[in-house]
Amino acid sequence: MTLETLSLHGCFGGQQGFYSHSSQETGTVMRFGVFVPPQAKSGKRPVLTYLAGLTCTEETFPIKAGAQRLAAELGLILVSPDTSPRGTDLPGQAESWDFGLGAGFYLDATQAPWSAHWRMGAYVTTELPALIGAHFPADLSRQGIFGHSMGGHGALVSALRHPGQYRSLSALAPISAPSQCPWGLKAFSGYLGPDKAAWAAYDASELIKKQPFPGEILVDQGLDDKFLEEQLKPHLLEQAAQAAGQKLTLRRHPGYDHGYFFIQTFIEQHLNHHARVPPLVRPWRLEKERGMIKLYDFELSGSCYKVRLLLNILKVPHEKINIDFVNKEHKSEKYTALNPFGEIPIFEDGELRLRDAQAILAYIARKYDKSNTWFPDSPEATGLVLQWLSTGGNEVMNAAAARLVKILNYPLDLEKLQARATATFKIIDRHLANREFLELGHPTIGDIACFPYIAMAREGDISLKPYPNIQRWIDRMKRIPGFIPMPGIPAN
Ligand SMILES: N[C@@H](CCC(=O)N[C@@H](CS)C(=O)NCC(=O)O)C(=O)O
């Protein structure tokens, strides 16, 4: 398996290269790109393969997607094959842009003359990974695959047809049900013949019904994509996934079309998806490489507990640095340099430092909650949840202050604080009368922001007896997987 290096380019401390080799599967010279991250100097790295769309080449993704910066941070090898064999002389191969050259559809053709060369299915799932394993510092036990449009279809069917080969899977604007769209009809009848039973073996929406992918599939789709209705049809994938119990996150984005500006916008979320669910890059290792998350913490602080609770629910590894709150260490020069407000929690993730529990919750949810449920990114959900983040950081803090008077003798007006807290609790109790959680019908960081100081109200001499809906909500919060207790908030 000899490899010819076509060009090499330093890139974010790693190297982007382009290569060619003589392929046994296609019987042609195939080209592909590989980005090797800097971490590969000290060991094998996971491999993430990107399959490009119609008319693209091995260069499209490396030049246009902007994936290398984050791949260099995460330590991912990126592989980008060409989209079809080239150098052949088959009748009709260059007559249209959606069939023949640049349109391999990541399948193994059964119809002459295509069957002799158009074997992109076996090429991308078997021959190319073996080549990558032989020539690059690649850990083939950790492979993920994704792609765009025709390549999104390719990624979906490659992973569904080869259970166990890929740990993670995602797609950008994929052709979701090729048996039911004009691109697919043309390609499948030309490459696979008229028998539609043979088509199902390369149709993601059919394959999912037989054997779902074991992990979550992430799909992003622009709503200004001119191919959406006629060609891509993500709703068919969605329906198939629902029927099959396949975990699918399909996100629709107004204002985005089919091109690489759309891909550039969401590429980092896809790389992070692959790095984390299920982990291509083992989380502990990822955190070590990026610098472990640090939480400046005090066990009895409800504000710090908000952050601990979300980190635990989302299973985000972190390190706690205990602050001697009773002796006012948080007011020392060292800590006011980190937070001039002289308060904890303080949170650090790599270069980023944040103060304020609510801001920290928002950051953690947006960054580490791949389910996009704790702080969903739609404008409506953002507004609804932010109302409660604000309530948690403001009105509910009257209960926190009342507690400080009782447990640490803070010289504050206890009665006033209690009165303000109970006025707030009354409103919240009424709000919860016909709701399980504060908004959206499921727990969000809005609930977490309000939870601790309401649950510990008794420590500020505020009874929760008059608030039955709040009491039931507290019980529900305690049943969230990943819940942790703290002094004052027992597990049950
Ligand atoms: N807005 C901040 C307030 C946090 C806060 O009140 N922290 C308390 C500890 S629970 C604190 O550091 N208070 C400073 C002090 O009482 O000296 C947040 O929500 O994180």
mmCIF file of C-alpha atoms in Angstrom, residues 47-48 141-146 152 154-171 203-219 237 240-249 273-274 276-280:
data_model
loop_
_atom_site.group_PDB
_atom_site.id
_atom_site.type_symbol
_atom_site.label_atom_id
_atom_site.label_comp_id
_atom_site.label_asym_id
_atom_site.label_seq_id
_atom_site.Cartn_x
_atom_site.Cartn_y
_atom_site.Cartn_z
ATOM 1 C CA VAL A 47 -9.908 9.211 13.393
ATOM 2 C CA LEU A 48 -12.851 11.281 12.185
ATOM 3 C CA SER A 141 -10.490 1.477 17.517
ATOM 4 C CA ARG A 142 -11.761 5.045 17.834
ATOM 5 C CA GLN A 143 -13.355 6.090 14.559
ATOM 6 C CA GLY A 144 -16.180 8.506 13.898
ATOM 7 C CA ILE A 145 -17.779 9.534 10.621
ATOM 8 C CA PHE A 146 -19.720 12.514 9.348
ATOM 9 C CA GLY A 152 -24.109 13.015 4.998
ATOM 10 C CA GLY A 154 -22.582 8.397 3.017
ATOM 11 C CA ALA A 155 -21.747 8.828 6.680
ATOM 12 C CA LEU A 156 -25.151 7.589 7.826
ATOM 13 C CA VAL A 157 -25.111 4.480 5.653
ATOM 14 C CA SER A 158 -21.430 3.710 6.329
ATOM 15 C CA ALA A 159 -22.064 3.672 10.069
ATOM 16 C CA LEU A 160 -25.406 1.858 9.843
ATOM 17 C CA ARG A 161 -24.040 -0.794 7.469
ATOM 18 C CA HIS A 162 -20.956 -1.450 9.609
ATOM 19 C CA PRO A 163 -22.131 -1.798 13.201
ATOM 20 C CA GLY A 164 -19.280 -1.443 15.649
ATOM 21 C CA GLN A 165 -16.893 0.277 13.264
ATOM 22 C CA TYR A 166 -17.789 3.865 14.119
ATOM 23 C CA ARG A 167 -18.314 5.087 17.645
ATOM 24 C CA SER A 168 -19.907 8.355 16.623
ATOM 25 C CA LEU A 169 -21.986 9.641 13.745
ATOM 26 C CA SER A 170 -23.302 12.972 12.540
ATOM 27 C CA ALA A 171 -24.383 14.687 9.338
ATOM 28 C CA ASP A 203 -30.912 4.291 2.361
ATOM 29 C CA ALA A 204 -30.366 5.602 5.903
ATOM 30 C CA SER A 205 -34.081 5.923 6.627
ATOM 31 C CA GLU A 206 -34.551 2.247 5.737
ATOM 32 C CA LEU A 207 -31.386 0.988 7.447
ATOM 33 C CA ILE A 208 -32.246 2.693 10.755
ATOM 34 C CA LYS A 209 -35.466 0.683 10.916
ATOM 35 C CA LYS A 210 -33.528 -2.576 10.764
ATOM 36 C CA GLN A 211 -30.707 -1.724 13.127
ATOM 37 C CA PRO A 212 -30.405 1.678 14.778
ATOM 38 C CA PHE A 213 -27.003 3.213 15.451
ATOM 39 C CA PRO A 214 -26.080 2.548 19.098
ATOM 40 C CA GLY A 215 -25.216 6.186 19.868
ATOM 41 C CA GLU A 216 -26.943 9.484 19.315
ATOM 42 C CA ILE A 217 -26.928 10.837 15.752
ATOM 43 C CA LEU A 218 -26.520 14.595 15.402
ATOM 44 C CA VAL A 219 -27.955 16.220 12.261
ATOM 45 C CA LEU A 237 -35.052 10.331 8.750
ATOM 46 C CA ALA A 240 -37.728 6.521 10.777
ATOM 47 C CA ALA A 241 -35.645 7.301 13.859
ATOM 48 C CA GLN A 242 -38.730 7.816 15.954
ATOM 49 C CA ALA A 243 -40.238 4.530 14.808
ATOM 50 C CA ALA A 244 -36.990 2.655 15.457
ATOM 51 C CA GLY A 245 -36.177 4.250 18.822
ATOM 52 C CA GLN A 246 -33.039 5.790 17.297
ATOM 53 C CA LYS A 247 -31.619 8.667 19.322
ATOM 54 C CA LEU A 248 -31.489 11.538 16.846
ATOM 55 C CA THR A 249 -30.906 15.217 17.462
ATOM 56 C CA HIS A 273 -20.178 15.722 19.313
ATOM 57 C CA HIS A 274 -17.700 13.190 17.971
ATOM 58 C CA ARG A 276 -17.827 13.237 23.386
ATOM 59 C CA VAL A 277 -20.771 10.999 22.506
ATOM 60 C CA PRO A 278 -19.694 8.311 22.827
ATOM 61 C CA PRO A 279 -16.209 9.510 23.466
ATOM 62 C CA LEU A 280 -13.805 9.295 20.564
#
